[in-house]
mmCIF file of C-alpha atoms in Angstrom:
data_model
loop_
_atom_site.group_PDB
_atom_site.id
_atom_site.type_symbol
_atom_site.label_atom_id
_atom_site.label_comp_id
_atom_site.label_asym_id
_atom_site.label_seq_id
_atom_site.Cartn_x
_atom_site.Cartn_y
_atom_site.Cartn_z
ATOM 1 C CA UNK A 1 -85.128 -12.069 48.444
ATOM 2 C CA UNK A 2 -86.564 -13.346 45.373
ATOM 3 C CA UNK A 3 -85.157 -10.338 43.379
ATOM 4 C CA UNK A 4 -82.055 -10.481 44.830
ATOM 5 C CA UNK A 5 -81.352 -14.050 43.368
ATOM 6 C CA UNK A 6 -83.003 -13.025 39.968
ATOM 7 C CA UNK A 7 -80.595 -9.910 39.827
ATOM 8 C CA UNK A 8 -78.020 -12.162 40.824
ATOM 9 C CA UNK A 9 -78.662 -14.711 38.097
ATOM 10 C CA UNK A 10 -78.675 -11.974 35.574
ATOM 11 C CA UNK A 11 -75.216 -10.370 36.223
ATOM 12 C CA UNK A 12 -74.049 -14.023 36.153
ATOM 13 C CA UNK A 13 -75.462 -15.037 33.263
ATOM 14 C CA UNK A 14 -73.912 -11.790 31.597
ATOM 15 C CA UNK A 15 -70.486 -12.380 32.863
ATOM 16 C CA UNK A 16 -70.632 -15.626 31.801
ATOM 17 C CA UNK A 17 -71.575 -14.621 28.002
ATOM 18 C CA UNK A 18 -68.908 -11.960 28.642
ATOM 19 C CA UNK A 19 -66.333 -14.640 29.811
ATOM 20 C CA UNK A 20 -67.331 -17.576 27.282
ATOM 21 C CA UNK A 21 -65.881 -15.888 23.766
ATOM 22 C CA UNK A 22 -62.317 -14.895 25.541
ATOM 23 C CA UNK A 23 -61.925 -18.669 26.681
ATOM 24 C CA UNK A 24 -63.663 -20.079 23.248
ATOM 25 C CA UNK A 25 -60.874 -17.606 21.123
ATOM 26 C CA UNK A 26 -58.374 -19.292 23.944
ATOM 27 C CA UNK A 27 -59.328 -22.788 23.060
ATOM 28 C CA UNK A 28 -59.005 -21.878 19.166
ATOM 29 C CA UNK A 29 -55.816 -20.227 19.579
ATOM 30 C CA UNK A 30 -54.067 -23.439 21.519
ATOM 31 C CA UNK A 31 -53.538 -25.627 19.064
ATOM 32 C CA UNK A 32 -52.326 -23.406 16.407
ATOM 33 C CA UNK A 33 -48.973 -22.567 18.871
ATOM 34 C CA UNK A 34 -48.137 -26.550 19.131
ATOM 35 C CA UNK A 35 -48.105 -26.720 15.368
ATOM 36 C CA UNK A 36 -46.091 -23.475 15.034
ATOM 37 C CA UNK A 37 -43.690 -25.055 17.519
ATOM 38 C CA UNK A 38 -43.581 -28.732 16.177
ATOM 39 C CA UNK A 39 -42.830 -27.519 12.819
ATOM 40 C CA UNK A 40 -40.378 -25.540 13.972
ATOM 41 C CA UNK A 41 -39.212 -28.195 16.616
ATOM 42 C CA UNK A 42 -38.979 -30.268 13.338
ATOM 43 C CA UNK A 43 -37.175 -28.415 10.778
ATOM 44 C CA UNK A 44 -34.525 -27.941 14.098
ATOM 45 C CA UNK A 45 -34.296 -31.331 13.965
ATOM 46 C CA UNK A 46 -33.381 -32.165 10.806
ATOM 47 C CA UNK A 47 -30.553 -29.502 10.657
ATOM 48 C CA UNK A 48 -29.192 -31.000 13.766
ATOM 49 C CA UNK A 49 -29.422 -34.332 11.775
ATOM 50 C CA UNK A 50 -27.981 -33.169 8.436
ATOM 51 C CA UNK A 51 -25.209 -31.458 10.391
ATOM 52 C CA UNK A 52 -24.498 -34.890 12.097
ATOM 53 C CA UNK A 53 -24.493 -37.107 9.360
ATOM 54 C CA UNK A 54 -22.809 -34.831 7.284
ATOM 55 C CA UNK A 55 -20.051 -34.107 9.421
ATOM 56 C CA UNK A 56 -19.580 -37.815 10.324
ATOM 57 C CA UNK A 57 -19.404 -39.182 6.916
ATOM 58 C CA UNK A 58 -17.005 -36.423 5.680
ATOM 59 C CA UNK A 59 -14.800 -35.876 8.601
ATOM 60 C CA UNK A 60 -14.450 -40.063 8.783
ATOM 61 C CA UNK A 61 -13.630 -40.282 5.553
ATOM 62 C CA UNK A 62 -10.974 -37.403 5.318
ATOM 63 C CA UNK A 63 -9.322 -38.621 8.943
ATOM 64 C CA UNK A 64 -8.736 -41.932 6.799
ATOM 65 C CA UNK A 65 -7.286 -39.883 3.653
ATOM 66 C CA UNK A 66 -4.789 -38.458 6.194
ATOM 67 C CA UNK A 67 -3.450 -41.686 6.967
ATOM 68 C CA UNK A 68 -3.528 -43.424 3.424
ATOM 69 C CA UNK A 69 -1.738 -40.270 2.080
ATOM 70 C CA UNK A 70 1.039 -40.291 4.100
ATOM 71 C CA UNK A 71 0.293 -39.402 7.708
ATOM 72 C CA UNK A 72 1.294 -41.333 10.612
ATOM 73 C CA UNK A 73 0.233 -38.679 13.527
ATOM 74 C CA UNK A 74 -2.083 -40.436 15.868
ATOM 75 C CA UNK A 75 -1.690 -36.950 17.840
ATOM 76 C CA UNK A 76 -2.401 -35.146 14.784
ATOM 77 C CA UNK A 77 -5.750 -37.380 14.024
ATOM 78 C CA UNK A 78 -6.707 -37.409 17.757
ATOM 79 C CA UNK A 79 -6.523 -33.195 17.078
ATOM 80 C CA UNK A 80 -8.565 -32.425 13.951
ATOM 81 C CA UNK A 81 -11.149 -33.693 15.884
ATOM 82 C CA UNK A 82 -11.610 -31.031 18.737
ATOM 83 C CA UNK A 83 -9.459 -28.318 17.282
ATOM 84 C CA UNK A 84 -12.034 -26.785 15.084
ATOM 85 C CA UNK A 85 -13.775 -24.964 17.552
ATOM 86 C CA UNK A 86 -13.146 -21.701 16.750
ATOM 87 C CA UNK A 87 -15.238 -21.427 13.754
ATOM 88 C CA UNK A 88 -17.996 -21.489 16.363
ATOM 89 C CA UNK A 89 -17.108 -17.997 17.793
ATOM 90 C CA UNK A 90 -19.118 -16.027 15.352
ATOM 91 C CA UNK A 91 -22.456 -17.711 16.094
ATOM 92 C CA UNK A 92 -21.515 -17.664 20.047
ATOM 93 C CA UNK A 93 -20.955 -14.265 20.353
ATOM 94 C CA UNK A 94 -23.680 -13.578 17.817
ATOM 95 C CA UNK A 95 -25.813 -15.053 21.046
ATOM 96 C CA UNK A 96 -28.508 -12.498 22.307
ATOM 97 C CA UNK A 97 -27.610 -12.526 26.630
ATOM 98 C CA UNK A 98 -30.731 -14.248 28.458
ATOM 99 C CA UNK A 99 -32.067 -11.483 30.856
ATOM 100 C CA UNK A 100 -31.516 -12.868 34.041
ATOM 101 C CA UNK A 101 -33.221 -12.498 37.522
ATOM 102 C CA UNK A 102 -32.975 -13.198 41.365
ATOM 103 C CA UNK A 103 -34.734 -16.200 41.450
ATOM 104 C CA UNK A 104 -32.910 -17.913 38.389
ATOM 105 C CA UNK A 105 -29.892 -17.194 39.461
ATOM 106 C CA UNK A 106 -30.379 -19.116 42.505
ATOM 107 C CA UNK A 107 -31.107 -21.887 40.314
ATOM 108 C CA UNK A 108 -27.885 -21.753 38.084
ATOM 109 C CA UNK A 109 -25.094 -24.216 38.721
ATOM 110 C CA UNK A 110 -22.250 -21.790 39.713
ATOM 111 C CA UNK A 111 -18.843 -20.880 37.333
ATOM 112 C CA UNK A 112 -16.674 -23.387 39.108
ATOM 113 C CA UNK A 113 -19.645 -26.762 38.636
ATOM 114 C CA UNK A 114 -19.516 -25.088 35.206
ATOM 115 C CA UNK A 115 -15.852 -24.995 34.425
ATOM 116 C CA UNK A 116 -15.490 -28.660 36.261
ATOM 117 C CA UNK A 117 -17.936 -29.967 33.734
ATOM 118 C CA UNK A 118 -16.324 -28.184 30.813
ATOM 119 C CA UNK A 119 -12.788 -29.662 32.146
ATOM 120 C CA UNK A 120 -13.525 -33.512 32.667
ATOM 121 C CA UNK A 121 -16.217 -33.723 29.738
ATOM 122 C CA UNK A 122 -13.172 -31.975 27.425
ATOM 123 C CA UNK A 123 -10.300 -34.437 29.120
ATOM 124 C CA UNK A 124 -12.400 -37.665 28.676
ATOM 125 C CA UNK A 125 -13.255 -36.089 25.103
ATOM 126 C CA UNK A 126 -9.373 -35.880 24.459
ATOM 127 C CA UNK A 127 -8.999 -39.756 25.254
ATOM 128 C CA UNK A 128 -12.122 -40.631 23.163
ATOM 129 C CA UNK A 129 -10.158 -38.616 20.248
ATOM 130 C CA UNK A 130 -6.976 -40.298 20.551
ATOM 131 C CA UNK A 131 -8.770 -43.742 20.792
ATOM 132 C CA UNK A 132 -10.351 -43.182 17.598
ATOM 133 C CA UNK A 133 -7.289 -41.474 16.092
ATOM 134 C CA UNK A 134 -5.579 -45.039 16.692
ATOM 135 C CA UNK A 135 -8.412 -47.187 15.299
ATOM 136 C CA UNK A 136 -8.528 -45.008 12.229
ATOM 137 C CA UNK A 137 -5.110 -45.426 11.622
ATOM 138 C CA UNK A 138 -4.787 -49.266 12.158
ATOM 139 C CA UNK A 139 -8.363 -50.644 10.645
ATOM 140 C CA UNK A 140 -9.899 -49.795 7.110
ATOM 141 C CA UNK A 141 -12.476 -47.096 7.106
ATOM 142 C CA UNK A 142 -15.453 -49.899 6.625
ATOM 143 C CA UNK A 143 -14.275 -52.046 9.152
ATOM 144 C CA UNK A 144 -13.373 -49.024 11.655
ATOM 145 C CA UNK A 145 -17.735 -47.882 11.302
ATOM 146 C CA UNK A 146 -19.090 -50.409 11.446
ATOM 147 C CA UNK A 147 -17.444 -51.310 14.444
ATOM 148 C CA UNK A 148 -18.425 -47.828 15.794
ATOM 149 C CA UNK A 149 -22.042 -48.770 15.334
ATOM 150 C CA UNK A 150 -21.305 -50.840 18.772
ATOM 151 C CA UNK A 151 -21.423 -47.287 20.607
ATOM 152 C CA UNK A 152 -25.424 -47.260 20.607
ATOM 153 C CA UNK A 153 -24.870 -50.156 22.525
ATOM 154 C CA UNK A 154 -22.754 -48.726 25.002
ATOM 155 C CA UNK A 155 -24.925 -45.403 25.042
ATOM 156 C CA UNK A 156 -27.991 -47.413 25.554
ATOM 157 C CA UNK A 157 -26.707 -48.674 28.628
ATOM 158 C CA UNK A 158 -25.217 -45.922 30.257
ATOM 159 C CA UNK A 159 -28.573 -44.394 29.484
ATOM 160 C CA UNK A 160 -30.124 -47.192 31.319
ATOM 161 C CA UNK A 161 -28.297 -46.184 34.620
ATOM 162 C CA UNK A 162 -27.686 -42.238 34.052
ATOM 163 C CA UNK A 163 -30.794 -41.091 32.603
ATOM 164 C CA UNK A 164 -33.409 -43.724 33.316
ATOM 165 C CA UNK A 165 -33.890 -45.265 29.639
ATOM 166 C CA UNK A 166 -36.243 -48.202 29.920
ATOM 167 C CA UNK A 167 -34.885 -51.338 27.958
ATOM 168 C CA UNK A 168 -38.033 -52.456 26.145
ATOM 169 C CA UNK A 169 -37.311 -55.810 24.287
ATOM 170 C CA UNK A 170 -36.932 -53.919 21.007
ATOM 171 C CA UNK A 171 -33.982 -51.748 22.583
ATOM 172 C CA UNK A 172 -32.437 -55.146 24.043
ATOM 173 C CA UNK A 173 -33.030 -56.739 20.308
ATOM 174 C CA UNK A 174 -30.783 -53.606 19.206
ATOM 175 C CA UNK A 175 -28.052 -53.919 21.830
ATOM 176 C CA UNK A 176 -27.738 -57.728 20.723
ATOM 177 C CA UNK A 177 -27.700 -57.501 17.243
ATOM 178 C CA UNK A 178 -25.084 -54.276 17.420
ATOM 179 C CA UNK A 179 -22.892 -56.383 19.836
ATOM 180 C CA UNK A 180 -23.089 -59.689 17.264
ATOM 181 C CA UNK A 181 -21.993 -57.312 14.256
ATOM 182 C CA UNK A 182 -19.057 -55.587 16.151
ATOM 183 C CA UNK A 183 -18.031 -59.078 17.269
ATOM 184 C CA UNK A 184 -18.405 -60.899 13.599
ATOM 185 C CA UNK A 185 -15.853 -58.161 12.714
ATOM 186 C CA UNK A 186 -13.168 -59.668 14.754
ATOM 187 C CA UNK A 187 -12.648 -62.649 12.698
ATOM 188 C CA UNK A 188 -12.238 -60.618 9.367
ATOM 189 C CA UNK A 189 -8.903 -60.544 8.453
ATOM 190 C CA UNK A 190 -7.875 -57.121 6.989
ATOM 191 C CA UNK A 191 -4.431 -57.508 7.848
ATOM 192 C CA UNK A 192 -3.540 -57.849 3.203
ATOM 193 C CA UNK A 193 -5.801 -54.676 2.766
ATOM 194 C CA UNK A 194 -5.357 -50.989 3.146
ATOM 195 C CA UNK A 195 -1.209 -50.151 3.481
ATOM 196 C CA UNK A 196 -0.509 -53.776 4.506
ATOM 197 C CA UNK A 197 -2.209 -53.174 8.368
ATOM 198 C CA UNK A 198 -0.048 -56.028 10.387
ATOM 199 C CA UNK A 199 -2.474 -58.422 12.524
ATOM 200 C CA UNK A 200 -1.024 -57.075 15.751
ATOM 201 C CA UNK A 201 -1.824 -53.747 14.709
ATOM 202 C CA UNK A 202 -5.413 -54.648 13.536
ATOM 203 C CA UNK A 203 -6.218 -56.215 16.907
ATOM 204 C CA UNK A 204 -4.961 -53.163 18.380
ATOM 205 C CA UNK A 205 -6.781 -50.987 16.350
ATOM 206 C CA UNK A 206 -9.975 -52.699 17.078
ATOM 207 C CA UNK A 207 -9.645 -52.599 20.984
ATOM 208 C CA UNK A 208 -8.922 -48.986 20.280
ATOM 209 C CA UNK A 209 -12.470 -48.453 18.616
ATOM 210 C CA UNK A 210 -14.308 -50.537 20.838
ATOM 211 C CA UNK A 211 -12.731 -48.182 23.766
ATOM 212 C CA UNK A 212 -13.626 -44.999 21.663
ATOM 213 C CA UNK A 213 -17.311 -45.932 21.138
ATOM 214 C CA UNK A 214 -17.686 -47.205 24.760
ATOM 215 C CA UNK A 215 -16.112 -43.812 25.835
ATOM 216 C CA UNK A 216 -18.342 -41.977 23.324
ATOM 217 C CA UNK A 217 -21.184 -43.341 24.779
ATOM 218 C CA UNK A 218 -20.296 -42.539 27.802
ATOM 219 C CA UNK A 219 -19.778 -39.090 26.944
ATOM 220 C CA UNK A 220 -23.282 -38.824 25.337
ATOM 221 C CA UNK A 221 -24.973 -40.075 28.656
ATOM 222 C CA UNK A 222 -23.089 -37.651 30.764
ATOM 223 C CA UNK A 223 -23.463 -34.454 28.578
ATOM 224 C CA UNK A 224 -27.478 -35.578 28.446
ATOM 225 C CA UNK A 225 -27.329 -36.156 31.975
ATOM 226 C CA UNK A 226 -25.525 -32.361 32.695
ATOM 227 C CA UNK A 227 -27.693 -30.627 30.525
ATOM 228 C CA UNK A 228 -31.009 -32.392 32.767
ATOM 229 C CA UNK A 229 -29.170 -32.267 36.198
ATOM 230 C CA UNK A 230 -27.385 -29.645 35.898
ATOM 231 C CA UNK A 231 -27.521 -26.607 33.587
ATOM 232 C CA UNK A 232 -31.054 -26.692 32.783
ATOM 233 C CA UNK A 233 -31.421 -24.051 30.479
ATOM 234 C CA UNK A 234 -33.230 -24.500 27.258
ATOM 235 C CA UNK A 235 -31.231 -22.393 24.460
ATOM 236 C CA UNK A 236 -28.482 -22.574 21.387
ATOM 237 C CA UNK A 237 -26.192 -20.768 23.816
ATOM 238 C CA UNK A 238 -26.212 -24.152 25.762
ATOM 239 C CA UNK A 239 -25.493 -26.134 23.205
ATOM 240 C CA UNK A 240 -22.966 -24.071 21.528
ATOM 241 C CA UNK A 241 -21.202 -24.110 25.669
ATOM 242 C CA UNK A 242 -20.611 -27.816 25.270
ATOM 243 C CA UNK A 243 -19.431 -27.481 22.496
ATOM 244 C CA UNK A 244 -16.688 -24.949 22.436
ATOM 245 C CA UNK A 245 -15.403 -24.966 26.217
ATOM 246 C CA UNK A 246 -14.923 -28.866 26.391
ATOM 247 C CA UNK A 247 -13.440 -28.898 22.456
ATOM 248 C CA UNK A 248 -10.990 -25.914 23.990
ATOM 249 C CA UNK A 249 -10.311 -28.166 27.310
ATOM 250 C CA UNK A 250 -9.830 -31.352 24.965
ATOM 251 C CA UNK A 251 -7.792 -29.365 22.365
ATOM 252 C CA UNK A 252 -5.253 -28.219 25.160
ATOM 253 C CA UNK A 253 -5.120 -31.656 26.690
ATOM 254 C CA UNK A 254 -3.694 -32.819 23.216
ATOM 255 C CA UNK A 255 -1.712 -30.638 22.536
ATOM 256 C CA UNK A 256 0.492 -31.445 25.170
ATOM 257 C CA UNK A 257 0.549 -34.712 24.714
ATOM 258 C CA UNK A 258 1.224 -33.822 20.948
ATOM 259 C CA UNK A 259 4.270 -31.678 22.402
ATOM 260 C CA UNK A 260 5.011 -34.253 24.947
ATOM 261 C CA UNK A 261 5.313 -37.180 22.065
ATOM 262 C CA UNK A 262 7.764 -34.512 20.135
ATOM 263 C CA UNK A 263 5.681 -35.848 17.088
ATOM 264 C CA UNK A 264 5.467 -32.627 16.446
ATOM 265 C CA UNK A 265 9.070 -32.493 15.121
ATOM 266 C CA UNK A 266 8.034 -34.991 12.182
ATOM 267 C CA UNK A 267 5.001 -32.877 10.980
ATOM 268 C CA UNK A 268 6.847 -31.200 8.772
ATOM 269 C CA UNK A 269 8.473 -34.008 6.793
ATOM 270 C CA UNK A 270 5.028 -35.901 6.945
ATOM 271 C CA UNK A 271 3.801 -32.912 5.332
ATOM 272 C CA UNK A 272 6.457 -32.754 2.393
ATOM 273 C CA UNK A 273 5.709 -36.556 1.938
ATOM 274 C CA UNK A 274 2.340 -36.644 1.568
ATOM 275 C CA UNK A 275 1.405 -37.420 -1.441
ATOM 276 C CA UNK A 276 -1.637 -35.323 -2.634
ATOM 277 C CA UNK A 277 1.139 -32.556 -2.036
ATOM 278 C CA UNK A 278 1.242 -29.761 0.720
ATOM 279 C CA UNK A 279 -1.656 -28.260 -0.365
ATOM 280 C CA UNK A 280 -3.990 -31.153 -0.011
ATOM 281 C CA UNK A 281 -2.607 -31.935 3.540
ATOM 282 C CA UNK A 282 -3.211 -28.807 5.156
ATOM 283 C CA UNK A 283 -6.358 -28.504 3.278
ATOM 284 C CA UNK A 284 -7.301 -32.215 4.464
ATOM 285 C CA UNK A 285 -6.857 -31.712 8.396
ATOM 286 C CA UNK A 286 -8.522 -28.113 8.311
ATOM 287 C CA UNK A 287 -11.900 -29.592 6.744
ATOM 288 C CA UNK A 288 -11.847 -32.801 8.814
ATOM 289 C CA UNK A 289 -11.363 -30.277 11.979
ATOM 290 C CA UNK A 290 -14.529 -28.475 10.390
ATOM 291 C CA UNK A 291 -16.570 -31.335 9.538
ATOM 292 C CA UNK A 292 -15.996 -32.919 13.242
ATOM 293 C CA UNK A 293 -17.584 -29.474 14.657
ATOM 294 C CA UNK A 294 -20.394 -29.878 12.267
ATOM 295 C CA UNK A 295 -20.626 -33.635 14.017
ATOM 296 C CA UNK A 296 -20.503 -32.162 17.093
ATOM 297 C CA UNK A 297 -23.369 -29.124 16.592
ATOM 298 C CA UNK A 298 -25.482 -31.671 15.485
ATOM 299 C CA UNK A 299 -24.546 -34.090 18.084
ATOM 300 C CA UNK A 300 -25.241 -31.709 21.228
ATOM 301 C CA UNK A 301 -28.395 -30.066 19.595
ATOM 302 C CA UNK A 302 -29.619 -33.764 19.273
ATOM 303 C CA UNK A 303 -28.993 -34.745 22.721
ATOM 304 C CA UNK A 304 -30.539 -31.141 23.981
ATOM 305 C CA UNK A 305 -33.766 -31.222 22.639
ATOM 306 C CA UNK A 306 -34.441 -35.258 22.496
ATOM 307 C CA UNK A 307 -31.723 -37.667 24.548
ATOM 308 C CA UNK A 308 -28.505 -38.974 23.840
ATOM 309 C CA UNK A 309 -29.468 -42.123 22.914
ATOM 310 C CA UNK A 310 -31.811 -40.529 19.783
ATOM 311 C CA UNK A 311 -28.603 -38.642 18.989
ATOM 312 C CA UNK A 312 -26.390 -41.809 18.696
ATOM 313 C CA UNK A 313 -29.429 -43.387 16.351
ATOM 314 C CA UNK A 314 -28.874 -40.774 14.182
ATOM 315 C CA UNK A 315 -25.222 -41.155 13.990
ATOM 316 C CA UNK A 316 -25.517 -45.077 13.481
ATOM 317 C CA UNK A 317 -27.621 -44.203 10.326
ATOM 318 C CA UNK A 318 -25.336 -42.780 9.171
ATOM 319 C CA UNK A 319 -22.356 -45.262 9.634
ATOM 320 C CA UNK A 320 -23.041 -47.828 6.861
ATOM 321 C CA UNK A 321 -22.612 -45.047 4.524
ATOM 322 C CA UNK A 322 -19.147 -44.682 4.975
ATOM 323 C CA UNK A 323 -18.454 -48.550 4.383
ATOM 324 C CA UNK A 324 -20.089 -48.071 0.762
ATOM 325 C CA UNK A 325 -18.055 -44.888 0.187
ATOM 326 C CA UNK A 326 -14.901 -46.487 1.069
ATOM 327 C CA UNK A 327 -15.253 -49.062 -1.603
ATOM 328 C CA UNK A 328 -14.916 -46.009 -4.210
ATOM 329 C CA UNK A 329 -12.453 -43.762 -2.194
ATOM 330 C CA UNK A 330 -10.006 -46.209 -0.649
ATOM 331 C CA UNK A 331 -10.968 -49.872 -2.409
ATOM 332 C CA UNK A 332 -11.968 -51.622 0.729
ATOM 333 C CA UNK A 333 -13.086 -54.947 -0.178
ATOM 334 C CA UNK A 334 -16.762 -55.480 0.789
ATOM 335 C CA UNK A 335 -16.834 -59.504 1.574
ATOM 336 C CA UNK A 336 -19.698 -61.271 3.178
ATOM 337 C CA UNK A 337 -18.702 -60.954 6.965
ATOM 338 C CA UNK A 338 -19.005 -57.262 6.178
ATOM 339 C CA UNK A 339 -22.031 -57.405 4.478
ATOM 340 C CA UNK A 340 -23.310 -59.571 7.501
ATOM 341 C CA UNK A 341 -22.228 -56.760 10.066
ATOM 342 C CA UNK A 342 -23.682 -54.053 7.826
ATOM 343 C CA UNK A 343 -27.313 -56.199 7.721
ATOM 344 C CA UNK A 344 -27.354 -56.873 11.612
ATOM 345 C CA UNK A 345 -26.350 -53.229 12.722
ATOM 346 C CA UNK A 346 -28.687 -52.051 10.323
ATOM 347 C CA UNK A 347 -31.263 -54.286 11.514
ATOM 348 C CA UNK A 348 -30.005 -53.076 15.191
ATOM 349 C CA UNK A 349 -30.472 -49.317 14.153
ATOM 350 C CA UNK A 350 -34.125 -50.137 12.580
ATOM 351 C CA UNK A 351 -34.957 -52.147 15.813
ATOM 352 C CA UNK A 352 -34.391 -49.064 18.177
ATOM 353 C CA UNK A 353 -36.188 -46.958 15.571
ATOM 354 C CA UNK A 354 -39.327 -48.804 15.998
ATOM 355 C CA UNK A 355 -39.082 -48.589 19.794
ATOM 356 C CA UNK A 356 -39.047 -44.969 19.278
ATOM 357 C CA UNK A 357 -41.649 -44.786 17.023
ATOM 358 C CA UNK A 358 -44.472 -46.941 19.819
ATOM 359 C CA UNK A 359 -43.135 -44.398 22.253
ATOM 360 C CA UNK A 360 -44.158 -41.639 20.369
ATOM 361 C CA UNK A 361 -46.872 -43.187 19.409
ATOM 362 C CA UNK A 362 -47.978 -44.187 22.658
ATOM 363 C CA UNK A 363 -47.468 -40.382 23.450
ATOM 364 C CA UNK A 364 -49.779 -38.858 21.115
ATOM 365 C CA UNK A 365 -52.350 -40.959 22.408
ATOM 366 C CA UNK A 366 -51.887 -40.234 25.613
ATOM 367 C CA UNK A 367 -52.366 -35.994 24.493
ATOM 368 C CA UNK A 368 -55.037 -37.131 22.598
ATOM 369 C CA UNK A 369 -57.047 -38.584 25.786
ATOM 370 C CA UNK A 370 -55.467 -36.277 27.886
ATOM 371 C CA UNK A 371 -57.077 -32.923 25.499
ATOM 372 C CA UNK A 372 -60.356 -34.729 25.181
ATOM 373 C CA UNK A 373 -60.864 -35.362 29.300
ATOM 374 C CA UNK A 374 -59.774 -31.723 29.251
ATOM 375 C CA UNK A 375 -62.532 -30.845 26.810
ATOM 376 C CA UNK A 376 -65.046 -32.828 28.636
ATOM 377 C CA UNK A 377 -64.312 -31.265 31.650
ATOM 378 C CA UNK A 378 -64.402 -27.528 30.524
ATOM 379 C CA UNK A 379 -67.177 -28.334 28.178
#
């Protein structure tokens, strides 16, 4: 009996030396794939991000250029924005096919949830478009961001009842300030600056943006929500499919309204009155359409691998840079109830930042105890 346990002993005592160097080259080799990924994770991020601002800034500033120059299309501005979708083809197809299986498939949302999302996210995208056609046509670029910023406000709160966000009193100190700087903007009057906007017209251009960044953060919270919910499929293929079938959906939806309006009969003479020439008009829509599917890449791949909200932070970073920039391009006057909306939805944007930045915080040390209980365990 007594050798039985000491034989025992020994071929346990063996396996275990056996066992012990495959789990201690396991333990090394853990934490070398998290850094692989968060690097990579990282530099994914800030591509998304440059691809957002970029976009933004550029595509803003060029939809303004349209109307200063000469054009008086809302249909045409609501249109740029969508109708670029095609240069997106190439890296679609360019898409390696995810081998699929029995039990995935059973998983997948089927072609006709797909094509319903693709529809109403592209119709609701077409009314977004033509609501911030309209407030770029009536309000001057600065005004017209930095009452945008107000859509982190709106995307917060959707968030709040779509996708669970919890409103810590730093998100809530965002939400206020935002709201404050959108609503200081209604007592500036622009109605002397940019083409002589009439007061009628820059009250209704200013419900129009409030709509279009309400809408758009609407939008956000849904396509976060979809991609969660619904699709559940982690790669670019994804992204790129929000992209291009609700931009195609939204693109048709103008259109006819575009053909509907018969504005389309007046293109042509906008075009030989513009005054950078012919050139410079066709020129101008085709890169805004580009730079608005730069926005939206960036956009989506934001809201895929982090959350809608984080998406819309990035995108309010960006907005007081196009106030500054219109000073030089257009010779929008900068006066102090500007400068006071620029401070708080700065202040707003830094506010949610920081919020972010105890969450992830907060997160690391909860890896941290987590790996070391882990350790302790195992050890």
């Amino acid at each position: 009996m007594g050798e039985a346990q000491e034989v025992q002993l020994q071929v346990m005592g063996k396996v275990g030396k056996e066992a012990s160097p495959a789990r201690q080259e396991n333990e090394t080799s853990q934490p070398t794939i998290p850094q692989k990924r968060n690097t990579k994770w990282w530099l994914l991020m800030a591509i998304y991000s440059l691809l957002l601002l970029a976009g933004q800034s550029v595509a803003v500033l060029l939809g303004r250029l349209y109307f200063e120059k000469g054009g008086n299309s809302s249909w045409m501005g609501a249109l740029v924005q969508p109708a670029g979708f095609p240069i997106l083809l190439p890296f679609y197809l360019s898409q390696p096919k995810s081998p699929s299986t029995s039990n995935l498939e059973t998983n997948l949302p089927s072609n006709l949830v797909l094509a319903s999302i693709y529809i109403s996210c592209g119709l609701f995208q077409a009314i977004v478009c033509m609501l911030h056609s309209l407030g770029l046509k009536y309000l001057p670029v600065s005004t017209y961001s930095l009452v945008c910023a107000s859509q982190l406000g709106f995307n917060a709160l959707f968030s709040f009842f779509l996708n669970s966000l919890k409103l810590t009193p730093f998100i809530i100190n965002s939400l206020v300030l935002l709201t404050i700087s959108s609503i200081l903007l209604v007592f500036q009057d622009d109605s002397a600056e940019s083409k002589q906007v009439y007061r009628r017209k820059y009250a209704l251009g200013f419900i129009c943006t409030v709509g279009a960044s309400a809408g758009y953060g609407l939008l956000l919270s849904l396509t976060q929500f979809a991609f969660k919910k619904v699709l559940k499929k982690e790669t670019f293929k994804v992204v790129l499919d929000m992209t291009i079938y609700p931009s195609l959906a939204s693109t048709i939806a103008i259109l006819v309204g575009l053909f509907a309006s018969r504005e389309w009969k007046g293109l042509g003479k906008e075009m030989e009155g513009f005054e950078l020439g012919e050139v410079s008009y066709c020129m101008t829509l085709i890169w805004t359409a580009i730079s608005w599917q730069l926005f939206s890449i960036g956009c989506v791949g934001l809201i895929f691998e982090v959350s809608s909200v984080f998406s819309n932070v990035i995108s309010t970073f960006g907005l007081p840079v196009v106030p500054v920039l219109a000073v030089f391009c257009f010779g929008d006057k900068m006066d102090v109830i500007k400068a006071i909306a620029m401070v708080l939805a700065i202040w707003g944007f830094l506010s949610y930042v920081y919020q972010h930045y105890l969450d992830d915080c907060k997160l690391k040390k909860q890896n941290t105890n987590a790996a070391a209980t882990e350790m302790v365990i195992t050890g």
